[in-house]
Amino acid sequence: MISIRQRKGVKTTEVSEDYAAQEANVKLENKLPSGCTTRKLWKLLSFTVGGTVALCIGLLTSVYLATLHENDLWFSNIKEVEREISFRTECGLYYSYYKQMLQAPTLMQGFHGLIYDNKTESMRTINLLQRMNIYQEVFLSILYRVLPIQKYLEPVYFYIYTLFGLQAIYVTALYITSWLLSGTWLSGLLAAFWYVTNRIDTTRVEFTIPLRENWALPFFAIQIAAITYFLRPNLQPLSERLTLLAIFISTFLFSLTWQFNQFMMLMQALVLFTLDSLDMLPAVKKNLKTGSFLNRLGKLLLHLFAVLCLTLFLNNIIKKILNLKSDEHIFKFLKAKFGFGATRDFDANLYLCEEAFGLLPFNTFGRLSDTLLFYAYIFVLSITVMAALAVAFHNLSDSTSQRSTGQMGKCTIILKPETAYNLIHTILFGFLALSTMRMKYLWTSHMCVFASFGLCSPEIWELLLKSLHLYNPKRICIMRYSVPILILLYLCYKFWPGMMDELSELREFYDPDTVELMNWINSNTPRKAVFAGSMQLLAGVKLCTGRTLTNHPHYEDNSLRERTKAVYQIYAKRSPEDVHALLRSFGADYVILEDSICYERRHQRGCRLRDLLDIANGHMMDGPGENDPDLKLAGHPRFCEEIKKNLPPYTAYFTRVFQNKTFHVYKLSRNK
């Protein structure tokens, strides 16, 4: 990590006495066979204990999260339809393909159904393996068919236990990364404890099990651990090749399991580009690494500008050639989010109005501070940032002539490449999390790693104590072990009773209206019936009933976004004729209206779904408040409200066939 050392070109008489004494002691110990043997035995014992603790803490975390999921839903006791409804929104959609593969008579028929799917989007045949990241569902379904476990384990349990098992791998990877950085497994233990005690902000696996990030982040953590180890100097050739293999496999699996992997890979590329530009990575020859400070800084800025321009140019050219529009909504969202002009685009506003895509709430830092994580993180981050700035300035200031003649400073701060990598990594992902709350899980988990490493790092304490003129090797040893142990004791004292209360608190899944709806659809509609409605609800309809959908929550397709906006006119101010024509153009037989959307109060005015539709349609919004001057009064009442009055213009096109406190289902007439 960070250490103070003598640079080349400095005379031996300028070396401090305590440093010379340490060198002498090290040489003396190396000459003693007994000392060497003792060190090897101690290292082996530490590795064995640390490895065992890593495996145990990973498994315990997995069991803890699985138990919370069971206690929260009483998953083992509820009906199958209730289990499936508990997979909300897109989670239900992903799980439906696992279920579809298992229900197929043969694997080949299952693959054919995914490659030529005509039930996810009505009147369209799509390749699901190409469109969505569902290779993990396919792999698990094959594994469940092959393994002799059908008599002992239900398919749903095989699925969720796999996800909770990945959490064990995730925590173990975080543990190992912290251990690699600090040199002691105590920091890994502290990182794991912080991950668990900050569970609200580090993971959401227990209530969104099939979400893509829960598959991908464990592999991402493995990749970070492998890169951290790879950046160590003087690796043996075999170790280097095996580490590169681990990086390749983990990156491949990460990219395969999450649709947003390209954005994370871009951030990783920026980390490595920054490190190389600032001379924090070893390189044989780079044009950026020659010349005076201003010359090198100019080259760096020019290189950065060229890379960004070339990236944007190639991105636009390739998308135009291949007619790709799948990520247009992301760029519109980012443009509006960062203040580059207001937008009335429905898709962009749909993201802007969701809390998950807003700024990170301030109360997050209060929760992180309760566990002392945030304080420790800021402490370590401050020291490493100052060290990195000093190293970067020194590297950029050194010219070729200075290096060749050995005319350098007497001593300098050395930032290890693996530490620099994790530092830039945590800074970039910190900015990402601050700007978009949904991405906080990338940052907070790494925050646990970075904070625990710093508290257990001898270099951090050495730098701090030397700056305070309190340096002493024994003090360093005391601080790097006593501080983490005290924090671990504090965490156990403060959070252990609450965790035990959580494990003893028993609740039960309860959503009778949705269960009633799914049972009615299964019993009273044809298997080939097509349903229209909200994206979130239709994912559950697909999973629980197998009916065909008009739209769904996997929003990364331009034509699907246009279709969803058209279907959502059921909540806009449109005539029954228009709504009927739109729904029938997608082959819809039934439409499901939800009171929670029609009379929504969760969002403020301007962010309710009906408001977004009104603005996109050029209509004035309901309720007290201002409207843009160019918005006009709609020529028709709101469809979802007016249809419930059973007036002739509506009954001519729609017949109510099901109703409860939450949902209203209407059958569309075919002869209009």
PDB file of C-alpha atoms in Angstrom, residues 386-589:
ATOM      1  CA  MET A 386      -3.379  12.645  -0.353  1.00  0.00           C
ATOM      2  CA  ALA A 387      -0.798   9.950  -0.953  1.00  0.00           C
ATOM      3  CA  ALA A 388      -2.089   9.378  -4.494  1.00  0.00           C
ATOM      4  CA  LEU A 389      -1.972  13.094  -5.292  1.00  0.00           C
ATOM      5  CA  ALA A 390       1.618  13.286  -4.056  1.00  0.00           C
ATOM      6  CA  VAL A 391       2.618  10.237  -6.111  1.00  0.00           C
ATOM      7  CA  ALA A 392       0.805  11.481  -9.237  1.00  0.00           C
ATOM      8  CA  PHE A 393       2.420  14.915  -9.002  1.00  0.00           C
ATOM      9  CA  HIS A 394       5.835  13.326  -8.455  1.00  0.00           C
ATOM     10  CA  ASN A 395       5.391  10.955 -11.399  1.00  0.00           C
ATOM     11  CA  LEU A 396       4.220  13.673 -13.753  1.00  0.00           C
ATOM     12  CA  SER A 397       6.995  16.033 -12.631  1.00  0.00           C
ATOM     13  CA  ASP A 398       9.868  13.602 -13.245  1.00  0.00           C
ATOM     14  CA  SER A 399      11.393  13.992 -16.669  1.00  0.00           C
ATOM     15  CA  THR A 400      13.455  11.449 -18.546  1.00  0.00           C
ATOM     16  CA  SER A 401      16.702  13.248 -17.783  1.00  0.00           C
ATOM     17  CA  GLN A 402      16.004  13.258 -14.071  1.00  0.00           C
ATOM     18  CA  ARG A 403      15.373   9.537 -14.103  1.00  0.00           C
ATOM     19  CA  SER A 404      18.501   8.782 -16.035  1.00  0.00           C
ATOM     20  CA  THR A 405      20.755  10.801 -13.738  1.00  0.00           C
ATOM     21  CA  GLY A 406      19.066   9.630 -10.559  1.00  0.00           C
ATOM     22  CA  GLN A 407      18.369  13.189  -9.391  1.00  0.00           C
ATOM     23  CA  MET A 408      15.253  12.558  -7.380  1.00  0.00           C
ATOM     24  CA  GLY A 409      13.916  13.498  -3.991  1.00  0.00           C
ATOM     25  CA  LYS A 410      15.450  11.967  -0.929  1.00  0.00           C
ATOM     26  CA  CYS A 411      12.307   9.982  -0.152  1.00  0.00           C
ATOM     27  CA  THR A 412       8.840   9.686  -1.559  1.00  0.00           C
ATOM     28  CA  ILE A 413       5.499   8.071  -0.854  1.00  0.00           C
ATOM     29  CA  ILE A 414       5.005   4.838  -2.724  1.00  0.00           C
ATOM     30  CA  LEU A 415       1.456   3.832  -3.623  1.00  0.00           C
ATOM     31  CA  LYS A 416       1.224   0.182  -4.501  1.00  0.00           C
ATOM     32  CA  PRO A 417      -0.538  -0.501  -7.831  1.00  0.00           C
ATOM     33  CA  GLU A 418      -3.207  -2.696  -6.212  1.00  0.00           C
ATOM     34  CA  THR A 419      -3.992   0.021  -3.678  1.00  0.00           C
ATOM     35  CA  ALA A 420      -4.114   2.704  -6.365  1.00  0.00           C
ATOM     36  CA  TYR A 421      -6.468   0.524  -8.403  1.00  0.00           C
ATOM     37  CA  ASN A 422      -8.900   0.089  -5.513  1.00  0.00           C
ATOM     38  CA  LEU A 423      -8.645   3.780  -4.641  1.00  0.00           C
ATOM     39  CA  ILE A 424      -9.640   4.994  -8.118  1.00  0.00           C
ATOM     40  CA  HIS A 425     -12.238   2.238  -8.242  1.00  0.00           C
ATOM     41  CA  THR A 426     -13.952   3.342  -5.038  1.00  0.00           C
ATOM     42  CA  ILE A 427     -13.867   7.026  -6.064  1.00  0.00           C
ATOM     43  CA  LEU A 428     -15.485   6.432  -9.466  1.00  0.00           C
ATOM     44  CA  PHE A 429     -18.117   4.083  -8.100  1.00  0.00           C
ATOM     45  CA  GLY A 430     -18.730   6.536  -5.290  1.00  0.00           C
ATOM     46  CA  PHE A 431     -19.623   9.235  -7.809  1.00  0.00           C
ATOM     47  CA  LEU A 432     -21.835   6.724  -9.618  1.00  0.00           C
ATOM     48  CA  ALA A 433     -23.667   5.820  -6.411  1.00  0.00           C
ATOM     49  CA  LEU A 434     -24.106   9.460  -5.377  1.00  0.00           C
ATOM     50  CA  SER A 435     -25.700  10.256  -8.737  1.00  0.00           C
ATOM     51  CA  THR A 436     -27.863   7.109  -9.027  1.00  0.00           C
ATOM     52  CA  MET A 437     -29.142   5.381  -5.899  1.00  0.00           C
ATOM     53  CA  ARG A 438     -29.612   2.005  -7.604  1.00  0.00           C
ATOM     54  CA  MET A 439     -25.863   1.799  -8.136  1.00  0.00           C
ATOM     55  CA  LYS A 440     -25.041   2.240  -4.455  1.00  0.00           C
ATOM     56  CA  TYR A 441     -24.640  -1.525  -4.003  1.00  0.00           C
ATOM     57  CA  LEU A 442     -21.488  -1.384  -6.124  1.00  0.00           C
ATOM     58  CA  TRP A 443     -20.022   1.304  -3.890  1.00  0.00           C
ATOM     59  CA  THR A 444     -21.123   0.297  -0.399  1.00  0.00           C
ATOM     60  CA  SER A 445     -19.789  -3.250  -0.671  1.00  0.00           C
ATOM     61  CA  HIS A 446     -16.416  -1.949  -1.856  1.00  0.00           C
ATOM     62  CA  MET A 447     -16.578   0.681   0.865  1.00  0.00           C
ATOM     63  CA  CYS A 448     -16.503  -2.181   3.401  1.00  0.00           C
ATOM     64  CA  VAL A 449     -13.383  -3.554   1.726  1.00  0.00           C
ATOM     65  CA  PHE A 450     -11.568  -0.247   1.452  1.00  0.00           C
ATOM     66  CA  ALA A 451     -12.297   0.947   4.986  1.00  0.00           C
ATOM     67  CA  SER A 452     -11.322  -2.356   6.610  1.00  0.00           C
ATOM     68  CA  PHE A 453      -8.113  -2.583   4.572  1.00  0.00           C
ATOM     69  CA  GLY A 454      -7.032   0.896   5.657  1.00  0.00           C
ATOM     70  CA  LEU A 455      -7.586   0.256   9.339  1.00  0.00           C
ATOM     71  CA  CYS A 456      -5.493  -2.912   9.146  1.00  0.00           C
ATOM     72  CA  SER A 457      -2.794  -1.534   6.852  1.00  0.00           C
ATOM     73  CA  PRO A 458       0.634  -0.924   8.412  1.00  0.00           C
ATOM     74  CA  GLU A 459       1.445   1.611   5.686  1.00  0.00           C
ATOM     75  CA  ILE A 460      -1.597   3.755   6.484  1.00  0.00           C
ATOM     76  CA  TRP A 461      -0.727   3.885  10.167  1.00  0.00           C
ATOM     77  CA  GLU A 462       2.948   4.454   9.405  1.00  0.00           C
ATOM     78  CA  LEU A 463       2.155   7.433   7.212  1.00  0.00           C
ATOM     79  CA  LEU A 464      -0.252   8.885   9.776  1.00  0.00           C
ATOM     80  CA  LEU A 465       2.049   8.405  12.772  1.00  0.00           C
ATOM     81  CA  LYS A 466       5.042   9.829  10.931  1.00  0.00           C
ATOM     82  CA  SER A 467       3.050  12.903   9.971  1.00  0.00           C
ATOM     83  CA  LEU A 468       2.185  13.329  13.677  1.00  0.00           C
ATOM     84  CA  HIS A 469       5.807  12.619  14.720  1.00  0.00           C
ATOM     85  CA  LEU A 470       4.641   9.601  16.731  1.00  0.00           C
ATOM     86  CA  TYR A 471       6.170   6.905  14.573  1.00  0.00           C
ATOM     87  CA  ASN A 472       7.139   3.685  16.288  1.00  0.00           C
ATOM     88  CA  PRO A 473       7.012   0.151  14.799  1.00  0.00           C
ATOM     89  CA  LYS A 474       5.300  -1.183  17.911  1.00  0.00           C
ATOM     90  CA  ARG A 475       2.652   1.542  17.742  1.00  0.00           C
ATOM     91  CA  ILE A 476       1.891   0.555  14.162  1.00  0.00           C
ATOM     92  CA  CYS A 477       1.392  -3.063  15.170  1.00  0.00           C
ATOM     93  CA  ILE A 478      -0.819  -2.049  18.081  1.00  0.00           C
ATOM     94  CA  MET A 479      -2.976   0.294  15.985  1.00  0.00           C
ATOM     95  CA  ARG A 480      -3.498  -2.047  13.005  1.00  0.00           C
ATOM     96  CA  TYR A 481      -4.815  -4.816  15.246  1.00  0.00           C
ATOM     97  CA  SER A 482      -6.421  -3.017  18.191  1.00  0.00           C
ATOM     98  CA  VAL A 483      -8.599  -0.613  16.169  1.00  0.00           C
ATOM     99  CA  PRO A 484     -10.258  -3.336  14.006  1.00  0.00           C
ATOM    100  CA  ILE A 485     -10.757  -5.585  17.031  1.00  0.00           C
ATOM    101  CA  LEU A 486     -12.409  -2.763  18.975  1.00  0.00           C
ATOM    102  CA  ILE A 487     -14.710  -2.023  16.027  1.00  0.00           C
ATOM    103  CA  LEU A 488     -15.612  -5.714  15.743  1.00  0.00           C
ATOM    104  CA  LEU A 489     -16.472  -5.786  19.446  1.00  0.00           C
ATOM    105  CA  TYR A 490     -18.568  -2.645  19.043  1.00  0.00           C
ATOM    106  CA  LEU A 491     -20.461  -4.138  16.088  1.00  0.00           C
ATOM    107  CA  CYS A 492     -21.162  -7.337  18.005  1.00  0.00           C
ATOM    108  CA  TYR A 493     -22.316  -5.414  21.065  1.00  0.00           C
ATOM    109  CA  LYS A 494     -24.587  -3.010  19.175  1.00  0.00           C
ATOM    110  CA  PHE A 495     -26.005  -5.144  16.356  1.00  0.00           C
ATOM    111  CA  TRP A 496     -26.003  -8.739  17.581  1.00  0.00           C
ATOM    112  CA  PRO A 497     -29.228  -8.373  19.641  1.00  0.00           C
ATOM    113  CA  GLY A 498     -30.990  -6.744  16.671  1.00  0.00           C
ATOM    114  CA  MET A 499     -29.870  -9.504  14.325  1.00  0.00           C
ATOM    115  CA  MET A 500     -31.184 -12.129  16.721  1.00  0.00           C
ATOM    116  CA  ASP A 501     -34.504 -10.289  16.902  1.00  0.00           C
ATOM    117  CA  GLU A 502     -34.659 -10.251  13.099  1.00  0.00           C
ATOM    118  CA  LEU A 503     -34.092 -13.978  12.945  1.00  0.00           C
ATOM    119  CA  SER A 504     -36.820 -14.626  15.516  1.00  0.00           C
ATOM    120  CA  GLU A 505     -39.380 -12.280  13.932  1.00  0.00           C
ATOM    121  CA  LEU A 506     -41.810 -14.323  11.827  1.00  0.00           C
ATOM    122  CA  ARG A 507     -44.027 -12.784   9.152  1.00  0.00           C
ATOM    123  CA  GLU A 508     -46.075 -14.135   6.261  1.00  0.00           C
ATOM    124  CA  PHE A 509     -46.633 -13.238   2.617  1.00  0.00           C
ATOM    125  CA  TYR A 510     -50.069 -11.660   2.163  1.00  0.00           C
ATOM    126  CA  ASP A 511     -51.398 -10.365  -1.140  1.00  0.00           C
ATOM    127  CA  PRO A 512     -54.887 -11.844  -1.547  1.00  0.00           C
ATOM    128  CA  ASP A 513     -55.966  -9.522  -4.375  1.00  0.00           C
ATOM    129  CA  THR A 514     -53.093 -10.532  -6.661  1.00  0.00           C
ATOM    130  CA  VAL A 515     -53.540 -14.217  -5.762  1.00  0.00           C
ATOM    131  CA  GLU A 516     -57.240 -13.942  -6.605  1.00  0.00           C
ATOM    132  CA  LEU A 517     -56.411 -12.295  -9.936  1.00  0.00           C
ATOM    133  CA  MET A 518     -53.905 -14.978 -10.945  1.00  0.00           C
ATOM    134  CA  ASN A 519     -56.270 -17.796  -9.959  1.00  0.00           C
ATOM    135  CA  TRP A 520     -59.090 -16.198 -11.962  1.00  0.00           C
ATOM    136  CA  ILE A 521     -56.881 -15.840 -15.053  1.00  0.00           C
ATOM    137  CA  ASN A 522     -55.828 -19.482 -14.819  1.00  0.00           C
ATOM    138  CA  SER A 523     -59.412 -20.683 -14.470  1.00  0.00           C
ATOM    139  CA  ASN A 524     -61.390 -18.357 -16.751  1.00  0.00           C
ATOM    140  CA  THR A 525     -59.247 -17.358 -19.714  1.00  0.00           C
ATOM    141  CA  PRO A 526     -57.911 -19.330 -22.702  1.00  0.00           C
ATOM    142  CA  ARG A 527     -54.257 -20.413 -22.598  1.00  0.00           C
ATOM    143  CA  LYS A 528     -53.551 -18.311 -25.691  1.00  0.00           C
ATOM    144  CA  ALA A 529     -55.213 -15.165 -24.352  1.00  0.00           C
ATOM    145  CA  VAL A 530     -53.192 -11.940 -24.626  1.00  0.00           C
ATOM    146  CA  PHE A 531     -53.077  -9.564 -21.635  1.00  0.00           C
ATOM    147  CA  ALA A 532     -52.262  -5.845 -21.529  1.00  0.00           C
ATOM    148  CA  GLY A 533     -51.430  -3.811 -18.430  1.00  0.00           C
ATOM    149  CA  SER A 534     -48.523  -2.414 -16.442  1.00  0.00           C
ATOM    150  CA  MET A 535     -45.067  -3.877 -17.009  1.00  0.00           C
ATOM    151  CA  GLN A 536     -44.675  -4.919 -13.375  1.00  0.00           C
ATOM    152  CA  LEU A 537     -47.975  -6.787 -13.153  1.00  0.00           C
ATOM    153  CA  LEU A 538     -47.641  -8.511 -16.510  1.00  0.00           C
ATOM    154  CA  ALA A 539     -44.349 -10.080 -15.438  1.00  0.00           C
ATOM    155  CA  GLY A 540     -46.319 -11.828 -12.687  1.00  0.00           C
ATOM    156  CA  VAL A 541     -49.040 -12.807 -15.169  1.00  0.00           C
ATOM    157  CA  LYS A 542     -46.398 -14.439 -17.376  1.00  0.00           C
ATOM    158  CA  LEU A 543     -44.913 -16.365 -14.464  1.00  0.00           C
ATOM    159  CA  CYS A 544     -48.108 -17.453 -12.708  1.00  0.00           C
ATOM    160  CA  THR A 545     -50.373 -18.143 -15.695  1.00  0.00           C
ATOM    161  CA  GLY A 546     -48.182 -18.487 -18.784  1.00  0.00           C
ATOM    162  CA  ARG A 547     -50.433 -16.131 -20.761  1.00  0.00           C
ATOM    163  CA  THR A 548     -49.100 -13.987 -23.607  1.00  0.00           C
ATOM    164  CA  LEU A 549     -48.154 -10.373 -22.831  1.00  0.00           C
ATOM    165  CA  THR A 550     -48.244  -7.134 -24.767  1.00  0.00           C
ATOM    166  CA  ASN A 551     -45.307  -5.643 -22.816  1.00  0.00           C
ATOM    167  CA  HIS A 552     -42.944  -6.460 -19.950  1.00  0.00           C
ATOM    168  CA  PRO A 553     -40.322  -4.862 -17.633  1.00  0.00           C
ATOM    169  CA  HIS A 554     -37.181  -5.681 -19.621  1.00  0.00           C
ATOM    170  CA  TYR A 555     -37.017  -2.160 -21.028  1.00  0.00           C
ATOM    171  CA  GLU A 556     -33.829  -2.367 -23.130  1.00  0.00           C
ATOM    172  CA  ASP A 557     -35.570  -2.467 -26.526  1.00  0.00           C
ATOM    173  CA  ASN A 558     -36.798   0.557 -28.466  1.00  0.00           C
ATOM    174  CA  SER A 559     -39.849  -1.075 -30.028  1.00  0.00           C
ATOM    175  CA  LEU A 560     -40.897  -2.448 -26.628  1.00  0.00           C
ATOM    176  CA  ARG A 561     -40.636   1.034 -25.110  1.00  0.00           C
ATOM    177  CA  GLU A 562     -42.888   2.430 -27.837  1.00  0.00           C
ATOM    178  CA  ARG A 563     -45.321  -0.432 -27.291  1.00  0.00           C
ATOM    179  CA  THR A 564     -45.351   0.143 -23.533  1.00  0.00           C
ATOM    180  CA  LYS A 565     -46.108   3.835 -23.967  1.00  0.00           C
ATOM    181  CA  ALA A 566     -49.006   2.913 -26.277  1.00  0.00           C
ATOM    182  CA  VAL A 567     -50.415   0.358 -23.817  1.00  0.00           C
ATOM    183  CA  TYR A 568     -50.112   2.848 -20.950  1.00  0.00           C
ATOM    184  CA  GLN A 569     -52.651   5.100 -22.701  1.00  0.00           C
ATOM    185  CA  ILE A 570     -55.178   3.208 -20.562  1.00  0.00           C
ATOM    186  CA  TYR A 571     -54.092   5.630 -17.801  1.00  0.00           C
ATOM    187  CA  ALA A 572     -54.134   8.728 -20.061  1.00  0.00           C
ATOM    188  CA  LYS A 573     -56.928  11.017 -21.268  1.00  0.00           C
ATOM    189  CA  ARG A 574     -57.891   9.147 -24.402  1.00  0.00           C
ATOM    190  CA  SER A 575     -61.148   8.080 -25.989  1.00  0.00           C
ATOM    191  CA  PRO A 576     -62.328   4.452 -25.693  1.00  0.00           C
ATOM    192  CA  GLU A 577     -62.053   4.117 -29.479  1.00  0.00           C
ATOM    193  CA  ASP A 578     -58.373   5.135 -29.435  1.00  0.00           C
ATOM    194  CA  VAL A 579     -57.475   2.886 -26.514  1.00  0.00           C
ATOM    195  CA  HIS A 580     -59.311  -0.080 -28.033  1.00  0.00           C
ATOM    196  CA  ALA A 581     -57.544   0.409 -31.372  1.00  0.00           C
ATOM    197  CA  LEU A 582     -54.139   0.631 -29.723  1.00  0.00           C
ATOM    198  CA  LEU A 583     -54.643  -2.481 -27.599  1.00  0.00           C
ATOM    199  CA  ARG A 584     -56.068  -4.514 -30.456  1.00  0.00           C
ATOM    200  CA  SER A 585     -53.101  -3.530 -32.646  1.00  0.00           C
ATOM    201  CA  PHE A 586     -51.004  -5.601 -30.240  1.00  0.00           C
ATOM    202  CA  GLY A 587     -53.503  -8.459 -30.215  1.00  0.00           C
ATOM    203  CA  ALA A 588     -54.739  -7.829 -26.659  1.00  0.00           C
ATOM    204  CA  ASP A 589     -57.788  -9.810 -25.516  1.00  0.00           C
TER     205      ASP A 589
END
